[in-house]
Short mmCIF file of C-alpha atoms and ligand atoms in Angstrom, two decimals:
data_model
loop_
_atom_site.label_atom_id
_atom_site.label_comp_id
_atom_site.label_asym_id
_atom_site.label_seq_id
_atom_site.Cartn_x
_atom_site.Cartn_y
_atom_site.Cartn_z
CA UNK A 329 -5.53 -2.73 -22.56
CA UNK A 330 -4.48 -6.32 -21.89
CA UNK A 331 -1.25 -4.52 -21.12
CA UNK A 332 -0.73 -1.05 -19.67
CA UNK A 333 1.50 1.60 -21.25
CA UNK A 334 5.16 1.10 -20.07
CA UNK A 335 5.15 3.85 -17.38
CA UNK A 336 1.95 2.58 -15.90
CA UNK A 337 3.18 -1.00 -15.96
CA UNK A 338 6.41 0.07 -14.27
CA UNK A 339 4.35 1.73 -11.53
CA UNK A 340 2.20 -1.34 -11.14
CA UNK A 341 5.29 -3.57 -10.82
CA UNK A 342 6.96 -1.13 -8.35
CA UNK A 343 3.91 -1.03 -6.07
CA UNK A 344 4.30 -4.76 -5.56
CA UNK A 345 7.16 -4.11 -3.10
CA UNK A 346 4.56 -2.82 -0.57
CA UNK A 347 3.55 -5.52 1.96
CA UNK A 348 0.26 -7.06 1.10
CA UNK A 349 -0.07 -5.53 -2.36
CA UNK A 350 -0.76 -8.19 -5.03
CA UNK A 351 -0.99 -7.75 -8.78
CA UNK A 352 -4.66 -6.81 -8.74
CA UNK A 353 -4.39 -4.24 -6.00
CA UNK A 354 -1.26 -2.78 -7.56
CA UNK A 355 -3.25 -2.10 -10.77
CA UNK A 356 -6.04 -0.61 -8.80
CA UNK A 357 -3.76 1.66 -6.79
CA UNK A 358 -1.86 2.84 -9.86
CA UNK A 359 -5.03 3.81 -11.76
CA UNK A 360 -6.57 5.37 -8.67
CA UNK A 361 -3.48 7.55 -8.15
CA UNK A 362 -3.42 8.65 -11.80
CA UNK A 363 -7.08 9.40 -11.66
CA UNK A 364 -7.54 11.09 -8.36
CA UNK A 365 -4.35 12.01 -6.54
CA UNK A 366 -1.38 12.93 -8.65
CA UNK A 367 -0.24 15.55 -6.17
CA UNK A 368 -0.32 12.99 -3.32
CA UNK A 369 1.55 10.46 -5.41
CA UNK A 370 4.28 13.03 -6.20
CA UNK A 371 4.54 13.84 -2.52
CA UNK A 372 4.89 10.11 -1.72
CA UNK A 373 7.56 9.81 -4.44
CA UNK A 374 9.58 12.66 -2.76
CA UNK A 375 9.03 11.30 0.77
CA UNK A 376 10.25 7.87 -0.28
CA UNK A 377 13.38 9.20 -1.92
CA UNK A 378 14.23 11.53 0.96
CA UNK A 379 13.79 8.87 3.60
CA UNK A 380 15.67 6.15 1.73
CA UNK A 381 18.52 8.51 0.95
CA UNK A 382 18.93 10.29 4.25
CA UNK A 383 17.62 8.09 7.04
CA UNK A 384 20.46 6.25 8.73
CA UNK A 385 20.98 4.90 12.22
CA UNK A 386 21.48 6.78 15.54
CA UNK A 387 25.17 6.72 16.48
CA UNK A 388 24.28 5.61 19.99
CA UNK A 389 21.20 3.36 19.89
CA UNK A 390 21.08 2.37 16.16
CA UNK A 391 17.42 3.31 15.71
CA UNK A 392 16.46 4.82 12.38
CA UNK A 393 16.91 8.59 12.18
CA UNK A 394 18.46 11.14 9.87
CA UNK A 395 20.48 12.94 12.55
CA UNK A 396 23.62 11.90 14.42
CA UNK A 397 21.53 11.13 17.52
CA UNK A 398 17.85 10.20 17.62
CA UNK A 399 15.51 12.28 19.74
CA UNK A 400 15.67 9.86 22.68
CA UNK A 401 19.42 9.73 22.78
CA UNK A 402 19.53 13.58 22.39
CA UNK A 403 17.26 13.93 25.38
CA UNK A 404 19.38 13.70 28.58
CA UNK A 405 16.34 12.74 30.73
CA UNK A 406 16.28 9.55 28.73
CA UNK A 407 19.84 9.05 27.56
CA UNK A 408 21.20 9.30 31.17
CA UNK A 409 18.68 6.66 32.39
CA UNK A 410 20.18 3.62 34.05
CA UNK A 411 17.70 1.39 32.19
CA UNK A 412 18.55 0.14 28.66
CA UNK A 413 15.98 -1.73 26.67
CA UNK A 414 17.26 -3.96 23.82
CA UNK A 415 14.87 -4.45 20.92
CA UNK A 416 15.16 -6.13 17.56
CA UNK A 417 13.76 -3.31 15.46
CA UNK A 418 12.64 0.27 15.37
CA UNK A 419 9.10 -1.06 14.95
CA UNK A 420 9.43 -2.93 18.16
CA UNK A 421 10.84 0.13 19.81
CA UNK A 422 7.82 2.13 18.63
CA UNK A 423 5.49 -0.47 20.09
CA UNK A 424 7.17 -0.12 23.51
CA UNK A 425 7.22 3.68 23.28
CA UNK A 426 3.54 3.66 22.52
CA UNK A 427 2.75 1.92 25.82
CA UNK A 428 3.97 5.20 27.44
CA UNK A 429 5.44 3.10 30.30
CA UNK A 430 9.09 2.97 29.58
CA UNK A 431 11.21 6.09 30.15
CA UNK A 432 14.73 4.65 29.75
CA UNK A 433 17.03 4.43 26.75
CA UNK A 434 17.17 1.78 24.01
CA UNK A 435 19.50 -0.26 21.94
CA UNK A 436 18.06 -1.31 18.57
CA UNK A 437 19.71 -4.43 17.12
CA UNK A 438 18.12 -3.99 13.62
CA UNK A 439 17.91 -7.77 13.46
CA UNK A 440 18.35 -10.89 15.55
CA UNK A 441 21.13 -13.50 15.61
CA UNK A 442 20.68 -15.83 12.58
CA UNK A 443 23.94 -17.40 11.61
CA UNK A 444 22.38 -19.05 8.47
CA UNK A 445 21.54 -15.61 7.17
CA UNK A 446 24.98 -14.26 8.02
CA UNK A 447 23.65 -12.17 10.95
CA UNK A 448 26.12 -12.42 13.84
CA UNK A 449 27.00 -10.18 16.79
CA UNK A 450 28.82 -7.70 14.60
CA UNK A 451 25.78 -7.15 12.33
CA UNK A 452 23.65 -6.36 15.44
CA UNK A 453 26.17 -3.84 16.83
CA UNK A 454 26.83 -5.90 19.93
CA UNK A 455 30.42 -4.48 20.12
CA UNK A 456 28.83 -1.05 20.52
CA UNK A 457 26.44 -2.35 23.16
CA UNK A 458 29.40 -3.82 25.07
CA UNK A 459 31.19 -0.49 24.93
CA UNK A 460 28.15 1.22 26.39
CA UNK A 461 27.88 -1.36 29.17
CA UNK A 462 31.56 -1.11 30.00
CA UNK A 463 31.41 2.69 30.02
CA UNK A 464 29.09 2.28 33.08
CA UNK A 465 25.91 4.11 33.92
CA UNK A 466 23.60 1.22 32.97
CA UNK A 467 22.28 -0.76 35.90
CA UNK A 468 19.45 -2.63 34.17
CA UNK A 469 19.20 -4.31 30.82
CA UNK A 470 15.72 -5.24 29.61
CA UNK A 471 15.75 -7.75 26.76
CA UNK A 472 12.69 -7.28 24.54
CA UNK A 473 13.64 -9.52 21.64
CA UNK A 474 10.94 -11.62 20.13
CA UNK A 475 9.81 -14.97 21.62
CA UNK A 476 11.22 -16.90 18.64
CA UNK A 477 14.20 -19.16 18.17
CA UNK A 478 16.29 -16.21 16.94
CA UNK A 479 14.98 -13.90 19.61
CA UNK A 480 15.70 -16.42 22.31
CA UNK A 481 19.25 -16.94 21.07
CA UNK A 482 19.83 -13.21 20.82
CA UNK A 483 18.52 -12.68 24.34
CA UNK A 484 20.74 -15.41 25.83
CA UNK A 485 23.81 -14.13 23.93
CA UNK A 486 23.34 -10.62 25.26
CA UNK A 487 22.57 -11.91 28.78
CA UNK A 488 25.95 -13.77 28.69
CA UNK A 489 27.62 -10.54 27.44
CA UNK A 490 26.13 -8.64 30.44
CA UNK A 491 27.58 -11.05 33.02
CA UNK A 492 30.86 -9.28 33.39
CA UNK A 493 29.15 -5.95 34.21
CA UNK A 494 27.22 -5.00 37.26
CA UNK A 495 23.79 -5.05 35.62
CA UNK A 496 20.48 -6.62 36.30
CA UNK A 497 19.27 -8.45 33.20
CA UNK A 498 15.62 -9.25 32.59
CA UNK A 499 13.47 -10.29 29.66
CA UNK A 500 9.93 -9.03 29.06
CA UNK A 501 7.20 -11.56 29.93
CA UNK A 502 5.61 -13.66 27.22
CA UNK A 503 2.28 -15.19 27.67
CA UNK A 504 -1.41 -15.01 26.96
CA UNK A 505 -2.26 -11.49 25.64
CA UNK A 506 -4.35 -9.48 28.06
CA UNK A 507 -7.97 -9.87 27.01
CA UNK A 508 -7.02 -12.89 24.90
CA UNK A 509 -9.02 -16.05 25.23
CA UNK A 510 -7.04 -19.14 26.24
CA UNK A 511 -8.60 -21.38 23.60
CA UNK A 512 -7.45 -19.11 20.74
CA UNK A 513 -3.87 -18.71 21.90
CA UNK A 514 -1.27 -20.76 20.04
CA UNK A 515 0.52 -23.62 21.76
CA UNK A 516 3.95 -21.97 21.96
CA UNK A 517 2.55 -18.88 23.67
CA UNK A 518 0.56 -21.06 26.04
CA UNK A 519 3.64 -23.04 27.00
CA UNK A 520 5.55 -19.82 27.53
CA UNK A 521 2.67 -18.62 29.75
CA UNK A 522 2.74 -21.88 31.74
CA UNK A 523 6.50 -21.98 32.30
CA UNK A 524 6.41 -18.29 33.24
CA UNK A 525 3.64 -18.75 35.85
CA UNK A 526 3.86 -16.61 38.94
CA UNK A 527 2.89 -17.41 42.52
CA UNK A 528 -0.22 -15.62 43.69
CA UNK A 529 -0.33 -16.79 47.28
CA UNK B 1341 10.04 7.05 19.85
CA UNK B 1342 6.59 8.34 20.55
CA UNK B 1343 7.35 10.29 17.44
CA UNK B 1344 9.54 9.39 14.43
CA UNK B 1345 12.31 11.54 13.04
CA UNK B 1346 10.94 14.13 10.55
CA UNK B 1347 11.78 12.30 7.34
CA UNK B 1348 10.30 9.01 8.63
CA UNK B 1349 7.17 10.82 9.83
CA UNK B 1350 6.87 12.48 6.41
CA UNK B 1351 7.01 9.08 4.79
CA UNK B 1352 4.45 7.65 7.19
CA UNK B 1353 2.11 10.57 6.42
CA UNK B 1354 2.62 10.29 2.67
CA UNK B 1355 1.88 6.56 2.62
CA UNK B 1356 -1.59 7.33 3.92
CA UNK B 1357 -2.65 8.40 0.41
CA UNK B 1358 -2.60 4.70 -0.59
CA UNK B 1359 -6.08 3.20 -0.45
CA UNK B 1360 -6.62 1.07 2.61
CA UNK B 1361 -3.43 2.23 4.43
CA UNK B 1362 -4.22 3.53 7.92
CA UNK B 1363 -1.82 5.14 10.40
CA UNK B 1364 -0.65 1.80 11.83
CA UNK B 1365 0.09 0.12 8.61
CA UNK B 1366 1.81 3.26 7.21
CA UNK B 1367 4.25 3.03 10.14
CA UNK B 1368 4.77 -0.65 9.54
CA UNK B 1369 5.38 -0.14 5.78
CA UNK B 1370 7.78 2.78 6.34
CA UNK B 1371 9.97 0.86 8.80
CA UNK B 1372 9.86 -2.27 6.69
CA UNK B 1373 11.05 -0.39 3.62
CA UNK B 1374 13.87 1.30 5.58
CA UNK B 1375 14.87 -2.05 7.09
CA UNK B 1376 14.58 -4.38 4.13
CA UNK B 1377 14.04 -2.77 0.77
CA UNK B 1378 15.59 0.62 0.22
CA UNK B 1379 16.35 -0.22 -3.40
CA UNK B 1380 12.78 -1.18 -4.04
CA UNK B 1381 11.50 1.94 -2.33
CA UNK B 1382 13.80 4.12 -4.47
CA UNK B 1383 12.48 2.36 -7.56
CA UNK B 1384 8.90 2.99 -6.44
CA UNK B 1385 9.79 6.65 -5.88
CA UNK B 1386 10.99 6.98 -9.47
CA UNK B 1387 8.08 5.06 -10.92
CA UNK B 1388 5.58 7.28 -9.12
CA UNK B 1389 7.27 10.44 -10.26
CA UNK B 1390 7.62 9.29 -13.91
CA UNK B 1391 4.00 8.06 -14.13
CA UNK B 1392 2.51 11.09 -12.51
CA UNK B 1393 4.58 13.50 -14.64
CA UNK B 1394 4.33 11.79 -17.99
CA UNK B 1395 1.08 9.78 -18.13
CA UNK B 1396 -1.62 11.72 -19.87
CA UNK B 1397 -4.64 10.65 -21.92
CA UNK B 1398 -4.90 9.03 -25.36
CA UNK B 1399 -5.80 11.73 -27.85
CA UNK B 1400 -8.51 9.45 -29.28
CA UNK B 1401 -10.02 7.34 -26.53
CA UNK B 1402 -8.85 9.27 -23.41
CA UNK B 1403 -7.43 6.23 -21.62
CA UNK B 1404 -4.23 6.74 -19.55
CA UNK B 1405 -1.04 6.45 -21.53
CA UNK B 1406 2.17 8.46 -22.02
CA UNK B 1407 2.04 8.43 -25.85
CA UNK B 1408 -0.18 10.43 -28.30
CA UNK B 1409 -2.27 7.26 -28.93
CA UNK B 1410 -2.69 4.25 -26.63
CA UNK B 1411 -1.75 0.83 -27.93
CA UNK B 1412 -5.33 -0.01 -28.82
CA UNK B 1413 -5.91 3.15 -30.82
CA UNK B 1414 -2.54 2.70 -32.46
CA UNK B 1415 -3.59 -0.84 -33.61
CA UNK B 1416 -5.67 -0.55 -36.76
CA UNK B 1417 -7.19 -3.99 -36.20
CA UNK B 1418 -8.91 -2.48 -33.14
CA UNK B 1419 -9.16 1.22 -33.95
CA UNK B 1420 -10.96 0.57 -37.30
CA UNK B 1421 -13.51 -1.67 -35.47
CA UNK B 1422 -17.13 -0.59 -35.91
CA UNK B 1423 -17.73 -1.33 -32.18
CA UNK B 1424 -17.06 1.39 -29.61
CA UNK B 1425 -17.31 0.56 -25.89
CA UNK B 1426 -17.81 3.45 -23.50
CA UNK B 1427 -16.41 2.97 -20.00
CA UNK B 1428 -16.13 5.24 -17.00
CA UNK B 1429 -12.44 4.59 -16.24
CA UNK B 1430 -9.26 2.94 -17.42
CA UNK B 1431 -9.79 0.43 -14.56
CA UNK B 1432 -13.11 -0.55 -16.05
CA UNK B 1433 -11.51 -0.76 -19.51
CA UNK B 1434 -8.88 -3.10 -18.04
CA UNK B 1435 -11.60 -5.30 -16.55
CA UNK B 1436 -13.28 -5.65 -19.93
CA UNK B 1437 -9.95 -6.24 -21.73
CA UNK B 1438 -9.15 -9.03 -19.23
CA UNK B 1439 -12.26 -10.95 -20.29
CA UNK B 1440 -10.50 -11.35 -23.66
CA UNK B 1441 -13.92 -11.15 -25.36
CA UNK B 1442 -14.06 -7.58 -26.74
CA UNK B 1443 -11.99 -6.76 -29.79
CA UNK B 1444 -13.36 -3.31 -30.59
CA UNK B 1445 -12.26 0.18 -29.59
CA UNK B 1446 -13.00 2.18 -26.51
CA UNK B 1447 -13.94 5.59 -25.27
CA UNK B 1448 -12.87 6.22 -21.68
CA UNK B 1449 -14.94 8.98 -19.88
CA UNK B 1450 -12.57 9.24 -16.90
CA UNK B 1451 -15.61 9.93 -14.76
CA UNK B 1452 -19.39 9.94 -14.92
CA UNK B 1453 -21.96 12.70 -15.08
CA UNK B 1454 -22.25 14.29 -11.69
CA UNK B 1455 -23.47 17.90 -11.82
CA UNK B 1456 -23.07 18.46 -8.09
CA UNK B 1457 -19.37 17.68 -8.43
CA UNK B 1458 -19.14 19.90 -11.49
CA UNK B 1459 -18.75 16.94 -13.87
CA UNK B 1460 -20.68 17.59 -16.98
CA UNK B 1461 -20.51 16.44 -20.61
CA UNK B 1462 -17.41 18.57 -21.29
CA UNK B 1463 -15.36 17.01 -18.48
CA UNK B 1464 -16.17 13.56 -19.89
CA UNK B 1465 -15.01 14.48 -23.35
CA UNK B 1466 -18.43 13.92 -24.85
CA UNK B 1467 -17.80 16.52 -27.50
CA UNK B 1468 -14.90 14.37 -28.70
CA UNK B 1469 -17.12 11.26 -28.63
CA UNK B 1470 -19.71 13.10 -30.74
CA UNK B 1471 -17.03 14.04 -33.27
CA UNK B 1472 -16.07 10.43 -33.52
CA UNK B 1473 -19.62 9.30 -34.07
CA UNK B 1474 -20.26 12.02 -36.70
CA UNK B 1475 -17.00 11.04 -38.54
CA UNK B 1476 -18.67 7.65 -39.21
CA UNK B 1477 -17.28 4.19 -39.04
CA UNK B 1478 -18.99 3.33 -35.75
CA UNK B 1479 -22.06 1.11 -36.09
CA UNK B 1480 -22.34 -0.09 -32.48
CA UNK B 1481 -21.98 1.77 -29.15
CA UNK B 1482 -21.75 -0.44 -26.05
CA UNK B 1483 -22.39 1.49 -22.87
CA UNK B 1484 -20.49 -0.06 -19.97
CA UNK B 1485 -20.94 2.64 -17.33
CA UNK B 1486 -21.63 1.49 -13.81
CA UNK B 1487 -25.08 0.46 -12.60
CA UNK B 1488 -25.26 3.48 -10.30
CA UNK B 1489 -27.26 6.72 -10.40
CA UNK B 1490 -24.37 8.53 -12.16
CA UNK B 1491 -23.69 5.61 -14.45
CA UNK B 1492 -27.31 5.34 -15.50
CA UNK B 1493 -27.55 9.14 -16.15
CA UNK B 1494 -24.34 8.99 -18.15
CA UNK B 1495 -25.55 6.02 -20.18
CA UNK B 1496 -28.88 7.74 -21.02
CA UNK B 1497 -27.19 10.99 -21.91
CA UNK B 1498 -24.86 9.22 -24.36
CA UNK B 1499 -27.69 7.07 -25.75
CA UNK B 1500 -29.52 10.31 -26.54
CA UNK B 1501 -26.44 11.68 -28.16
CA UNK B 1502 -26.22 8.66 -30.41
CA UNK B 1503 -29.78 9.03 -31.69
CA UNK B 1504 -28.83 11.32 -34.58
CA UNK B 1505 -26.28 8.73 -35.91
CA UNK B 1506 -26.88 5.40 -37.53
CA UNK B 1507 -25.61 3.38 -34.57
CA UNK B 1508 -27.03 0.56 -32.52
CA UNK B 1509 -26.75 1.43 -28.79
CA UNK B 1510 -26.71 -1.22 -26.10
CA UNK B 1511 -25.82 -1.36 -22.41
CA UNK B 1512 -24.02 -4.29 -20.74
CA UNK B 1513 -26.26 -6.52 -18.66
CA UNK B 1514 -26.36 -6.15 -14.92
CA UNK B 1515 -27.51 -8.94 -12.66
CA UNK B 1516 -26.50 -11.77 -10.41
CA UNK B 1517 -22.76 -12.49 -10.86
CA UNK B 1518 -22.09 -15.85 -12.44
CA UNK B 1519 -21.34 -18.31 -9.65
CA UNK B 1520 -22.87 -15.84 -7.12
CA UNK B 1521 -25.49 -17.09 -4.70
CA UNK B 1522 -28.81 -15.32 -4.85
CA UNK B 1523 -29.07 -14.89 -1.09
CA UNK B 1524 -25.84 -13.00 -0.90
CA UNK B 1525 -26.55 -10.59 -3.79
CA UNK B 1526 -27.57 -7.04 -2.76
CA UNK B 1527 -31.09 -5.83 -3.41
CA UNK B 1528 -30.26 -3.36 -6.15
CA UNK B 1529 -28.45 -6.00 -8.15
CA UNK B 1530 -31.27 -8.41 -7.65
CA UNK B 1531 -33.87 -5.96 -8.86
CA UNK B 1532 -31.64 -5.16 -11.93
CA UNK B 1533 -31.50 -8.93 -12.51
CA UNK B 1534 -35.29 -9.21 -12.29
CA UNK B 1535 -36.13 -6.32 -14.53
CA UNK B 1536 -33.50 -7.56 -17.02
CA UNK B 1537 -34.95 -11.07 -17.14
CA UNK B 1538 -34.88 -12.93 -20.51
CA UNK B 1539 -37.32 -15.31 -22.03
CA UNK B 1540 -36.04 -18.86 -22.19
CA UNK B 1541 -38.91 -20.52 -23.89
ZN1 ZN C 2189 19.42 6.88 19.63
ZN1 ZN C 2190 -6.67 5.25 -27.16
#
């Protein structure tokens, strides 16, 4: 079997779309599923199709969900909050939710400004964000975009957009990770940490 | 989003069947597919379903394929070979094929003897192997089962089975991997290597 049968080869090739799966591990996974877990693989097949076909974006915050509103926007304790946190992706939103600290609402950009890739304000739904700000009820915008060139540009763009409304705008702090050792932190993070230093006394 | 929407959560749970995918990476993969590669994920969904539904075993050698005979058994240059190599799995067969050295036919057990797990001679198709040996045409059986308790038991069982036929029976050599450093080789491998030592002079 220097080659697999066509259906196995097709499976091996398709598994390569998974992050971190190279040709060798795709072969291993394909044979392992055929050998030991056909029921699980069928279930994965259905779950993939259902999610890709039916998951869209929340009409209000743009996070991924299959309903008109996501469960946060549908929960008045959160959707009426005066705090709105702007994140680049549903994955980033998940990371913040998992801290358990933030109880406000979100706006999920599903990207960051990147003119070279054709990603401008419209692609990030910034018109929708503006509508929500002008509708009132938001008193604080927390920018949680990434500390990268695109994330910085996106944060500054949105901060500008907020100027005409009565809102406090902040950006989450970037610096040395808690528990991280200084010598292993990269230079960019360290310079962020330095310029973001806070007075203690 | 301390929880995902139901379809996303179902996808996250289903991704856990993949070897090496824990809860965190399942979340990351699900969101990444939704964000960047819905077409690829749909293709993977189809490939999984088609392979799981249609891939069976070769009627002659028991390797995975969706046709009556696999491409090796369908190729008379190989299927008429007097050499028959017995392997535990299609993955092991692939590993041997990839050496490019072996040009004979195979018999794929799809398992190894393990009475406690209810895997006996019948589950490994050993009746079919016996038929093939008694039909003649095989002069050499190469046992390439794993160097484990089950692999050893399986090899000895088949060697016994071969006794009544005019065939040479050998087992592939186990020892220190080529290029491997002795000090990093595990004890079992090293003792296999010692007991399998060969005279040089
Ligand atoms: Zn929402
Ligand atoms: Zn075959």
